[in-house]
Tab-separated table of C-alpha atoms and ligand atoms in Angstrom:
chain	number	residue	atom	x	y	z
A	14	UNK	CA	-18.922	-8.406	9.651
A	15	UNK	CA	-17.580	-9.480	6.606
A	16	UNK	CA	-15.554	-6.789	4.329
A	17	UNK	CA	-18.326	-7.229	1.789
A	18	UNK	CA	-20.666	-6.255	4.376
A	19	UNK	CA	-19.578	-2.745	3.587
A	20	UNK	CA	-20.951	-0.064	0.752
A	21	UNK	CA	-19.744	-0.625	-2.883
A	22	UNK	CA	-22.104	1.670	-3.539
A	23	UNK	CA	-19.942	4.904	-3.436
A	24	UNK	CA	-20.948	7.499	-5.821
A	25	UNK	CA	-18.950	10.547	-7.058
A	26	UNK	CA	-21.313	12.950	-5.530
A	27	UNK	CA	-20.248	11.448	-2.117
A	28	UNK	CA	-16.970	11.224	-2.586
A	29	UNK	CA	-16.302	14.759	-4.196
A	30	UNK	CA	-18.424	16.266	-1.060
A	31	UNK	CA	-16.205	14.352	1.244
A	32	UNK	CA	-13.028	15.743	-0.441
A	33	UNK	CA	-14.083	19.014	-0.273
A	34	UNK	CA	-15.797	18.842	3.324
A	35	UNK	CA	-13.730	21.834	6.228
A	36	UNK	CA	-10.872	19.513	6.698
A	37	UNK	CA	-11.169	19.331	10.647
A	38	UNK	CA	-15.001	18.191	9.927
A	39	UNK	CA	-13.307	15.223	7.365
A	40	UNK	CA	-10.377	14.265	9.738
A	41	UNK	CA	-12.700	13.446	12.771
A	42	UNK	CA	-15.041	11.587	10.434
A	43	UNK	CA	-12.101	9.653	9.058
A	44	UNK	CA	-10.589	9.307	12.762
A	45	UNK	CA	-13.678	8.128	14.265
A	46	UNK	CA	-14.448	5.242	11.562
A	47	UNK	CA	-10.641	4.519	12.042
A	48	UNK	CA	-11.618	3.191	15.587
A	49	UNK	CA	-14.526	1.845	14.740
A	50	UNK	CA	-11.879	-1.025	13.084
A	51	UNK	CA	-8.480	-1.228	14.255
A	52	UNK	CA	-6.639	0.132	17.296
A	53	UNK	CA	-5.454	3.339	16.482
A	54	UNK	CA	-2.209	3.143	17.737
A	55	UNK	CA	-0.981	0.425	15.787
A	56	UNK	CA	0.604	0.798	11.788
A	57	UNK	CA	1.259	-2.238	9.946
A	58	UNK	CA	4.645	-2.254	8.418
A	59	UNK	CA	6.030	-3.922	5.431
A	60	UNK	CA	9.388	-3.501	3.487
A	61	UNK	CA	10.172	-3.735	0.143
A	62	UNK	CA	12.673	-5.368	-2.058
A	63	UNK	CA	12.964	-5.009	-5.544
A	64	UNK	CA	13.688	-8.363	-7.096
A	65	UNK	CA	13.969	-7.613	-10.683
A	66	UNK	CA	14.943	-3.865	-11.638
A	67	UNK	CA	14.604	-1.730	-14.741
A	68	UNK	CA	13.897	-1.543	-18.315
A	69	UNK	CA	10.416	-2.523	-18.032
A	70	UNK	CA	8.545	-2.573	-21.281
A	71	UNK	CA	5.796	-0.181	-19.953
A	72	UNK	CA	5.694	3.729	-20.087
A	73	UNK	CA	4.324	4.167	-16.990
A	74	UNK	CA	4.930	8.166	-17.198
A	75	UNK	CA	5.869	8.533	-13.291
A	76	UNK	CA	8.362	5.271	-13.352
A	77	UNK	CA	12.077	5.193	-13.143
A	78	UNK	CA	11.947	1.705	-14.093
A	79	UNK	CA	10.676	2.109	-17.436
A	80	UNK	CA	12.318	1.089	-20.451
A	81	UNK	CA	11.069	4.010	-21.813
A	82	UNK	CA	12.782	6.526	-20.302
A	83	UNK	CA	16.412	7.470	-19.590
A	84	UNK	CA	16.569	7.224	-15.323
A	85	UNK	CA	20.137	6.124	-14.937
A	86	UNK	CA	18.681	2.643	-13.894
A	87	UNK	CA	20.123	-0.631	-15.220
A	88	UNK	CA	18.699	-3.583	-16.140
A	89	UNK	CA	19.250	-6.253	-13.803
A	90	UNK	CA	18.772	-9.876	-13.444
A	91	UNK	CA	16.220	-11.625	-11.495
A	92	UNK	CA	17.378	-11.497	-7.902
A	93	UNK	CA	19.067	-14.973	-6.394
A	94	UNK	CA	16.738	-16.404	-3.878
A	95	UNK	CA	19.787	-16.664	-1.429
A	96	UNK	CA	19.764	-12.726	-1.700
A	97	UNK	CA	16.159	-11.977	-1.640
A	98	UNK	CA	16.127	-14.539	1.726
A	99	UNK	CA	19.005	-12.426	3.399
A	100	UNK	CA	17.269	-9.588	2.764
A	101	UNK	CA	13.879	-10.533	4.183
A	102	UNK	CA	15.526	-11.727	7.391
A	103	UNK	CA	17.098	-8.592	7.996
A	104	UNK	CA	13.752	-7.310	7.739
A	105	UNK	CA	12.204	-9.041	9.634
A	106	UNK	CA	15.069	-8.775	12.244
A	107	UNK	CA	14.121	-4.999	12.167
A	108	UNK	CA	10.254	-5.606	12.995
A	109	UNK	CA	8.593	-5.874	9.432
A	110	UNK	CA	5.667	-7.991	9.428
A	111	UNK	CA	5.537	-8.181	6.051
A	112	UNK	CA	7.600	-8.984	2.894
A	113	UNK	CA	7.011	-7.185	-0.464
A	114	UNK	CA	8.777	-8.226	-3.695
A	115	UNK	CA	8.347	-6.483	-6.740
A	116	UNK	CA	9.782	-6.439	-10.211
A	117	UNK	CA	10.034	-4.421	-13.284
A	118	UNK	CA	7.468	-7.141	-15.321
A	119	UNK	CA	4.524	-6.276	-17.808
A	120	UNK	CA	3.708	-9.721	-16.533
A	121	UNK	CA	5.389	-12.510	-15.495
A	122	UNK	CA	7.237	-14.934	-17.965
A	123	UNK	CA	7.163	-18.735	-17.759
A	124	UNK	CA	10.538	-19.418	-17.485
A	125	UNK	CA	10.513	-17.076	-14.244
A	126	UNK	CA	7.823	-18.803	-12.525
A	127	UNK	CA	9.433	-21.643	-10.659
A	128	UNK	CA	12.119	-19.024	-9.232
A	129	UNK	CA	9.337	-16.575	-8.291
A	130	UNK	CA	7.423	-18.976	-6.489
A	131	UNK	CA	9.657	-21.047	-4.528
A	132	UNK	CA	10.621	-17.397	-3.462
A	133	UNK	CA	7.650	-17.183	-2.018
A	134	UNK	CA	7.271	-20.844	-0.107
A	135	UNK	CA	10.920	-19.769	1.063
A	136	UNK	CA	9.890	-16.414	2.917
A	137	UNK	CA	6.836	-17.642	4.106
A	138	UNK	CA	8.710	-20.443	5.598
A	139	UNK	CA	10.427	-17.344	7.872
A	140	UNK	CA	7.544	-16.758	9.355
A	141	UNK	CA	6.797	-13.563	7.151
A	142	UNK	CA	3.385	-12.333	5.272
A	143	UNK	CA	4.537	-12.168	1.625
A	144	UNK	CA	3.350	-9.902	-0.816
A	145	UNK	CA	4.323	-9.655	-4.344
A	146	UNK	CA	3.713	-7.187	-7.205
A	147	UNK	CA	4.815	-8.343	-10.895
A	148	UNK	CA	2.335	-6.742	-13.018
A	149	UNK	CA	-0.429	-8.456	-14.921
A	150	UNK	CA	-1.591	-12.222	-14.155
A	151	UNK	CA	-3.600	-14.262	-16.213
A	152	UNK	CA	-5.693	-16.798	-13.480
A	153	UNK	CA	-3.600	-19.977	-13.678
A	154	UNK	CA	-0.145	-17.535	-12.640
A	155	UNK	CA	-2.427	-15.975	-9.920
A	156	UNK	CA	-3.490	-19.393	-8.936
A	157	UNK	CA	-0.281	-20.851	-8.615
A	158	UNK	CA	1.157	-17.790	-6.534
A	159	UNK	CA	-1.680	-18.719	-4.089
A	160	UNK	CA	-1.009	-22.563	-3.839
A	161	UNK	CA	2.720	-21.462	-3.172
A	162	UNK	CA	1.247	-19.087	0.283
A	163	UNK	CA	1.589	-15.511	-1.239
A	164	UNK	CA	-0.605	-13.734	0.755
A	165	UNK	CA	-0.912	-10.557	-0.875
A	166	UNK	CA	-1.213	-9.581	-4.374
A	167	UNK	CA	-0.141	-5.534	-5.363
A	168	UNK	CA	-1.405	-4.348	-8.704
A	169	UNK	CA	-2.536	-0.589	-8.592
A	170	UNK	CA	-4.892	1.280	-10.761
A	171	UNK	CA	-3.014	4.484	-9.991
A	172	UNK	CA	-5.965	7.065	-10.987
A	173	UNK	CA	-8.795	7.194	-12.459
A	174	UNK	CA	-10.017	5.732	-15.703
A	175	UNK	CA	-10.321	8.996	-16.759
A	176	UNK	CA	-6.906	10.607	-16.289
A	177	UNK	CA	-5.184	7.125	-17.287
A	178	UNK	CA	-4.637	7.490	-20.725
A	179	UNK	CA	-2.288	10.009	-19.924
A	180	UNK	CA	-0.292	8.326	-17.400
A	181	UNK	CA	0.078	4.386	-19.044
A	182	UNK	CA	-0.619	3.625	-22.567
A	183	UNK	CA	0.890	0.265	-23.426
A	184	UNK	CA	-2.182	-1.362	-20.784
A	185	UNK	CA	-5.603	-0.509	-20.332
A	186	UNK	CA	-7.320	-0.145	-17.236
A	187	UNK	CA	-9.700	-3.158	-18.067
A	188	UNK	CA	-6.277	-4.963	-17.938
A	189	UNK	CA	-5.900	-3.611	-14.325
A	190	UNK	CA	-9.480	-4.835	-13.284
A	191	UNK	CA	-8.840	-8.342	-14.659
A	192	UNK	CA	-5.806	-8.256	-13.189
A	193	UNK	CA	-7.327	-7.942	-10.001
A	194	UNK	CA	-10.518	-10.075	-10.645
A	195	UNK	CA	-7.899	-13.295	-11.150
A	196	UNK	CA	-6.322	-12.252	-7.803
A	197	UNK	CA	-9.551	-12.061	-6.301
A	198	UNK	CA	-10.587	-15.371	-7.818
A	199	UNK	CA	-7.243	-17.118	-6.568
A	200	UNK	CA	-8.285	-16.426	-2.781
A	201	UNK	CA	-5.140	-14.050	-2.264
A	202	UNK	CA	-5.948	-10.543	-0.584
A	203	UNK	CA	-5.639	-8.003	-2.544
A	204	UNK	CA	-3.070	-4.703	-2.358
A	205	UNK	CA	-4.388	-2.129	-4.420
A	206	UNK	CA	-4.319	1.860	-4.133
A	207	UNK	CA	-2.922	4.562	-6.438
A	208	UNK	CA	-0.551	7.799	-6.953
A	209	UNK	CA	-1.326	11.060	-6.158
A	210	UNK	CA	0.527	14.400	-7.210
A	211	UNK	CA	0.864	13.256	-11.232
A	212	UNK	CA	-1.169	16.314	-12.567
A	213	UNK	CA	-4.722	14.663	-11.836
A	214	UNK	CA	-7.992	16.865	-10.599
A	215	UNK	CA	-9.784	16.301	-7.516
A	216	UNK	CA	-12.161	14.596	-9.639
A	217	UNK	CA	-9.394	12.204	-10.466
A	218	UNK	CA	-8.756	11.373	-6.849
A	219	UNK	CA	-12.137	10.869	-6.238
A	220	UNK	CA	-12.754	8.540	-9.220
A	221	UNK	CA	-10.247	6.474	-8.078
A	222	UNK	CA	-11.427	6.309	-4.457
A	223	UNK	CA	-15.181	5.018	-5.950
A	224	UNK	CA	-13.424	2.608	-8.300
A	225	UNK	CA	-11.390	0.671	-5.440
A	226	UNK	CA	-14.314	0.521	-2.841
A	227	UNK	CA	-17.193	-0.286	-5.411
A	228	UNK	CA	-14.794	-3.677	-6.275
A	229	UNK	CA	-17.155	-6.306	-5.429
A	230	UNK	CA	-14.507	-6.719	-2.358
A	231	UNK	CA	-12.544	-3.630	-0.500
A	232	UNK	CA	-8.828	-4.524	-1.235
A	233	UNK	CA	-8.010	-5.684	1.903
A	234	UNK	CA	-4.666	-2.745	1.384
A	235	UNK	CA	-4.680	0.146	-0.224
A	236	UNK	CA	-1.526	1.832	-0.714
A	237	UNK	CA	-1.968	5.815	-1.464
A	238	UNK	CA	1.630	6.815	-2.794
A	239	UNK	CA	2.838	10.979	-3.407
A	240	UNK	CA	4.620	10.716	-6.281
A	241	UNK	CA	8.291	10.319	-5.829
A	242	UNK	CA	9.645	12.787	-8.939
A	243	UNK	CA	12.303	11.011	-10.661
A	244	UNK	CA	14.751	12.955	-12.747
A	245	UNK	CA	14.379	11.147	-16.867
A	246	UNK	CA	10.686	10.358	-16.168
A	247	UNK	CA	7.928	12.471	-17.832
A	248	UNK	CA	6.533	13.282	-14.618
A	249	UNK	CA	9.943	14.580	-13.325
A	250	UNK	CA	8.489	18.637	-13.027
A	251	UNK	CA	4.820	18.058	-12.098
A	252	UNK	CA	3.091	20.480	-9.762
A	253	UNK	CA	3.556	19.435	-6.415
A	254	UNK	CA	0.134	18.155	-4.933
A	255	UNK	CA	-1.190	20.977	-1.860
A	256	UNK	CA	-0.011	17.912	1.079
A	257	UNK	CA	-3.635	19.033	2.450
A	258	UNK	CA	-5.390	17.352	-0.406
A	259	UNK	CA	-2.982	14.104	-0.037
A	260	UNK	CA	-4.289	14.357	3.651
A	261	UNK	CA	-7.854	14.374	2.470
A	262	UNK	CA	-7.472	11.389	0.027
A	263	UNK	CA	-5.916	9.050	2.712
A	264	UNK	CA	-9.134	10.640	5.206
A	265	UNK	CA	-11.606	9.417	2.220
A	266	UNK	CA	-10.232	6.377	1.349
A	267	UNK	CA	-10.518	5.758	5.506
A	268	UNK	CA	-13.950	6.185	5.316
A	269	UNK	CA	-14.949	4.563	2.279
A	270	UNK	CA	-13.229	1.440	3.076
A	271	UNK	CA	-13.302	1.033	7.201
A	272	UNK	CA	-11.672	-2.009	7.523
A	273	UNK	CA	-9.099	-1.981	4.855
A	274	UNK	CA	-4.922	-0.960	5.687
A	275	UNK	CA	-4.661	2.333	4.248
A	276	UNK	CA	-1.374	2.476	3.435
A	277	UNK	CA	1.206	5.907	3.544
A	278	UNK	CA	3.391	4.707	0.873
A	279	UNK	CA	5.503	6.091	-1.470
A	280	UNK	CA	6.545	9.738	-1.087
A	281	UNK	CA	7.517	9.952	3.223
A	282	UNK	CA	10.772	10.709	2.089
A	283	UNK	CA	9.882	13.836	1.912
A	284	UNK	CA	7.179	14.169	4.216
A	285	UNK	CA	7.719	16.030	7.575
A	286	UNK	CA	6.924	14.321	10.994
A	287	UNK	CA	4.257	16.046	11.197
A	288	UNK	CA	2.639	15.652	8.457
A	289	UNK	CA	2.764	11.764	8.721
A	290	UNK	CA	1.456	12.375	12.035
A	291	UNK	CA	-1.615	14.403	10.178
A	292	UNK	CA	-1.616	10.891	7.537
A	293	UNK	CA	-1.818	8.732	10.322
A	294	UNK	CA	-4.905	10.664	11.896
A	295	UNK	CA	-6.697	10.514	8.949
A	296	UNK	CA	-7.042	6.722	9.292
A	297	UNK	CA	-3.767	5.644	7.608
A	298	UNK	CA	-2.330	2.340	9.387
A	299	UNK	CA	0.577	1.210	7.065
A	300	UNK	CA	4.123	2.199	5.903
A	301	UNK	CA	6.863	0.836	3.783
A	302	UNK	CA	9.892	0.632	6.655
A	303	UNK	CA	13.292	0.313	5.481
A	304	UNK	CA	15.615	3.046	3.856
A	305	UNK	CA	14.628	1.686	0.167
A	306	UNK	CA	11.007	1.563	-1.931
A	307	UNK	CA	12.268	-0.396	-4.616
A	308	UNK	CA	14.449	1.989	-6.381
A	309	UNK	CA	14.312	4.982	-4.632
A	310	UNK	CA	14.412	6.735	-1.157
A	311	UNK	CA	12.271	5.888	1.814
A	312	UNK	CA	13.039	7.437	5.650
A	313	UNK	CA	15.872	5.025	8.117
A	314	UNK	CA	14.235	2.891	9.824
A	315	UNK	CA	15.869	4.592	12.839
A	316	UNK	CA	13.940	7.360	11.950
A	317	UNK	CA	10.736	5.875	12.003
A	318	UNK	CA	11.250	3.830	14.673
A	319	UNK	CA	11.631	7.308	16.302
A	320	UNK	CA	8.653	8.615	15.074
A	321	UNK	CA	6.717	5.310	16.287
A	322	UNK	CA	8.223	6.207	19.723
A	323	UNK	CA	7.063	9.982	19.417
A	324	UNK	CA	3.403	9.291	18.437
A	325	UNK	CA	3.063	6.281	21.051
A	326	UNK	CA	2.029	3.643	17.897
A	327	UNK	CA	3.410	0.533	17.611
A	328	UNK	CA	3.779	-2.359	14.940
A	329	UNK	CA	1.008	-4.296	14.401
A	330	UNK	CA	1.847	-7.517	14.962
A	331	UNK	CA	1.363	-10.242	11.508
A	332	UNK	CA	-2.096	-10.922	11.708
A	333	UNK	CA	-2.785	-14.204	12.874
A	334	UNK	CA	-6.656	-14.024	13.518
A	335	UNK	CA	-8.543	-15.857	10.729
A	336	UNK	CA	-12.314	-14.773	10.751
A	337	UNK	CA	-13.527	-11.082	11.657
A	338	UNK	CA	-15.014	-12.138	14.937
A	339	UNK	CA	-11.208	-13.182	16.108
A	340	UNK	CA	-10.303	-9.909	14.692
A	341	UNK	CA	-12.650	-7.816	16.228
A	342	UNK	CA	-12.437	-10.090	19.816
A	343	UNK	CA	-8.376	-9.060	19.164
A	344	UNK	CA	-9.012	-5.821	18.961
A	345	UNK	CA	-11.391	-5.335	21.747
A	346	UNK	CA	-8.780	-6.608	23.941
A	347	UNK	CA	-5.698	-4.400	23.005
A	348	UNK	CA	-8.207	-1.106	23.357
A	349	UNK	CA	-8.736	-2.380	26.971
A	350	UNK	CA	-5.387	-3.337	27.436
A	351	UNK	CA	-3.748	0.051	26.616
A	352	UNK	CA	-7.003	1.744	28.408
A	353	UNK	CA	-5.894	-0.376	31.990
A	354	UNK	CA	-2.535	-0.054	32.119
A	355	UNK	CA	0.161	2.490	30.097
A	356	UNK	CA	1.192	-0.222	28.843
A	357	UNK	CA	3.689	0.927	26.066
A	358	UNK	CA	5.054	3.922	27.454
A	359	UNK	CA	5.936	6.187	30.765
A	360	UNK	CA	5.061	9.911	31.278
A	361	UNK	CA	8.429	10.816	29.590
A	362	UNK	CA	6.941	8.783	26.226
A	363	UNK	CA	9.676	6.032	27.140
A	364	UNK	CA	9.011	2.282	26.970
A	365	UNK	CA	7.784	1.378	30.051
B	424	SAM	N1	5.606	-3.705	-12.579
B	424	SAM	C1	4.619	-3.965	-11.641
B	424	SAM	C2	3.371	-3.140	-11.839
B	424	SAM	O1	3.429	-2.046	-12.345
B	424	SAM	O2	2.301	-3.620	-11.477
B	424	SAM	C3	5.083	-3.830	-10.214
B	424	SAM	C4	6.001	-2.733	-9.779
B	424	SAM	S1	5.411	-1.074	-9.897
B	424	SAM	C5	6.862	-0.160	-9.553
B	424	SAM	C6	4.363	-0.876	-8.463
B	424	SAM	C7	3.734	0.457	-8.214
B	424	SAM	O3	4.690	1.378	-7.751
B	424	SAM	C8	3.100	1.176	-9.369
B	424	SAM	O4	1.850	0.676	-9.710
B	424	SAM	C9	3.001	2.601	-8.854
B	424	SAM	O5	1.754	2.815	-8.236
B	424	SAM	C10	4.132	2.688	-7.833
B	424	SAM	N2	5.169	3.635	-8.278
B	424	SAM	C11	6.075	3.450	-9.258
B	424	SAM	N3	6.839	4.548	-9.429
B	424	SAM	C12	6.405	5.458	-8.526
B	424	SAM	C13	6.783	6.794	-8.213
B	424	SAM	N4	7.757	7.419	-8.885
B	424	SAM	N5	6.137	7.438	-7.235
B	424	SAM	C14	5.144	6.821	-6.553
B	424	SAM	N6	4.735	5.563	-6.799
B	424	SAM	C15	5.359	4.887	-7.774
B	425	DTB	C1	2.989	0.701	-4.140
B	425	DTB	O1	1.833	1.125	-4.278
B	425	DTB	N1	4.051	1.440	-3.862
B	425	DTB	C2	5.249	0.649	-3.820
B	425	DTB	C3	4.692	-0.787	-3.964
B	425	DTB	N2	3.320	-0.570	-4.241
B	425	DTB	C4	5.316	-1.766	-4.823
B	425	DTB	C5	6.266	1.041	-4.825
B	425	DTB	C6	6.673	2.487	-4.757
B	425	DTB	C7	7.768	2.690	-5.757
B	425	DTB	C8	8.336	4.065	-5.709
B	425	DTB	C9	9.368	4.269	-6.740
B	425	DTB	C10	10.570	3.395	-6.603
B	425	DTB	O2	11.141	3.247	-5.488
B	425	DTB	O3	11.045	2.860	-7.633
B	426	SF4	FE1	6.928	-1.299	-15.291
B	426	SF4	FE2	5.511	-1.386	-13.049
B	426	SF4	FE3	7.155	0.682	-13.567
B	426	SF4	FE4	4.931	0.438	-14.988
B	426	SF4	S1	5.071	0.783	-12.765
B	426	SF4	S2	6.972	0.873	-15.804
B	426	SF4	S3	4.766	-1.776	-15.135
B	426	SF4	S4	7.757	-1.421	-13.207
């Protein structure tokens, strides 16, 4: 089955009814199309470096790397590539399968370009995914990205069209959607997701949820961030967000878009274990790993390594299988694997 062999047909109705549905009800739902795809017990995980940081002409209201607002940060240079390759070793020396390298861009300029993309030949080369988010791309910048092996492409709509407006105002949401129609068009997969916890209505969340999986392709990951509230930004006193309804978002974006990595991004931090156990139930299978987002906190990756060994889930290896029948032959194989033998761990949750 191809991903576009799945509804882009969502409609608020549905997706407001599945928000609001007894939470137990939604979380089996959620689980059970969770299996339906991957093998549960595995959580793809990626770590971030920020490459360029600060004063970024944008007002994105819940972003310490504004220009816009006073955060402490900054404004640095564009990373050397000797640094940015040091640092994706050592991740990968910890167990990240992926590499993600963002900067503090509207969009990116021509006279960065060359740097950014031998970047990318140069991680690939380590035998990393890479991933890359540097704000808008006209097609011959996405294009080029894609010739150089960039795998993934991040560029968020972050709520709904309704509630934007009062989160960004210096780019439109169309911008977003071209954006990610040039991506598309450029053959890279696509990262896409939001931020949750900014003031928005459950209406918001929703809208959001129909946007991504009515694109004419599910991004293939969608990151769901809490927001991280960063003293200087507007968003610095927001309500918190009830974690349930975070919980339910993740569970909905699960079930509207099966086959995608739903990824628990931002915001862990200050998460309990237990409720990223109750995240990872609901269908998400992704995490940033490594004790930095791109400016601020994220949990040691002691910690989480920890937590892997708690919950019995391992890192999913880099995915090597090409078409969906490989994938699906893949996964097929590791259910009966772990069902024959305990493969991963003794009675005492221990490696075996
Ligand atoms: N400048 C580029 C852009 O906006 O597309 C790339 C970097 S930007 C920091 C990437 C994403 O990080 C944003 O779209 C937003 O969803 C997320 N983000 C930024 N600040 C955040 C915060 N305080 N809490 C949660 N997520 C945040
Ligand atoms: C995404 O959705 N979340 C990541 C990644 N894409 C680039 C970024 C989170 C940033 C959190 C705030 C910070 O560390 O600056
Ligand atoms: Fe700039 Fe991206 Fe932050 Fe917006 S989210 S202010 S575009 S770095």
């Amino acid at each position: 089955m191809t991903a576009n062999a799945f509804r882009h047909d969502w409609t608020m109705e549905e997706a407001r009814e599945l928000l609001t549905m007894p939470f137990n009800d939604l979380i089996f739902r959620a689980q059970s199309v969770h299996r339906e795809h991957f093998d549960p017990n595995e959580v793809q995980v990626s770590t971030l470096l920020s490459i360029k940081t600060g004063a970024c002409p944008e007002d994105c209201k819940y972003c310490p790397q504004s220009g816009h607002y006073n955060t402490g940060l900054g404004k640095e240079k564009l990373l050397a590539i000797e640094k940015v390759l040091e640092e994706a070793k050592a991740a990968k020396d910890k167990g990240a399968s992926r590499f993600c390298m963002g900067a503090a861009w509207r969009s990116p300029s021509k006279k960065d370009m060359p740097y950014v993309l031998d970047m990318v030949s140069q991680v690939k080369s380590m035998g990393l995914e890479t991933c890359m988010t540097l704000g808008m791309l006209e097609q011959d910048q996405a294009d080029q990205l894609a010739e150089a092996g960039l795998d993934y492409y991040n560029h968020n709509l972050d709520t709904s069209e309704k509630y934007y407006n009062h989160i960004i105002t210096t780019r439109t949401y169309q911008d977003r959607l071209d954006t990610l129609a040039n991506v598309r068009k450029s053959g890279m997969k696509v990262c896409c997701g939001g931020i949750m916890g900014m003031g928005e209505d459950l209406d918001d969340r929703a809208g959001l949820l129909v946007q991504l999986a009515n694109l004419p392709h599910h991004p293939e990951s969608v990151p769901v961030n809490m927001l991280v509230k960063v003293p200087g930004t507007p968003m610095e006193n927001v309500a918190d967000l009830d974690p349930f309804e975070f919980v339910r978002t993740l569970a909905v974006a699960r079930i509207l878009m099966p086959a995608s990595h739903v990824r628990l991004s931002a915001g862990r931090e200050d998460m309990s274990d237990q409720m990223q156990a109750l995240c990872f139930l609901a269908g998400a299978n992704s995490i940033f790993y490594g004790e930095k987002l791109l400016t601020t906190a994220n949990p040691e990756a002691d910690a989480d390594r920890e937590l892997f060994k708690r919950l019995g889930i391992r890192p999913e290896e880099r995915d090597t299988h090409h078409t969906e029948e490989e994938r699906a032959a893949a996964l097929a194989k590791a259910v009966t694997d772990e069902r024959n033998s305990h493969l991963f761990y003794n009675a005492d949750r221990q490696p075996a």
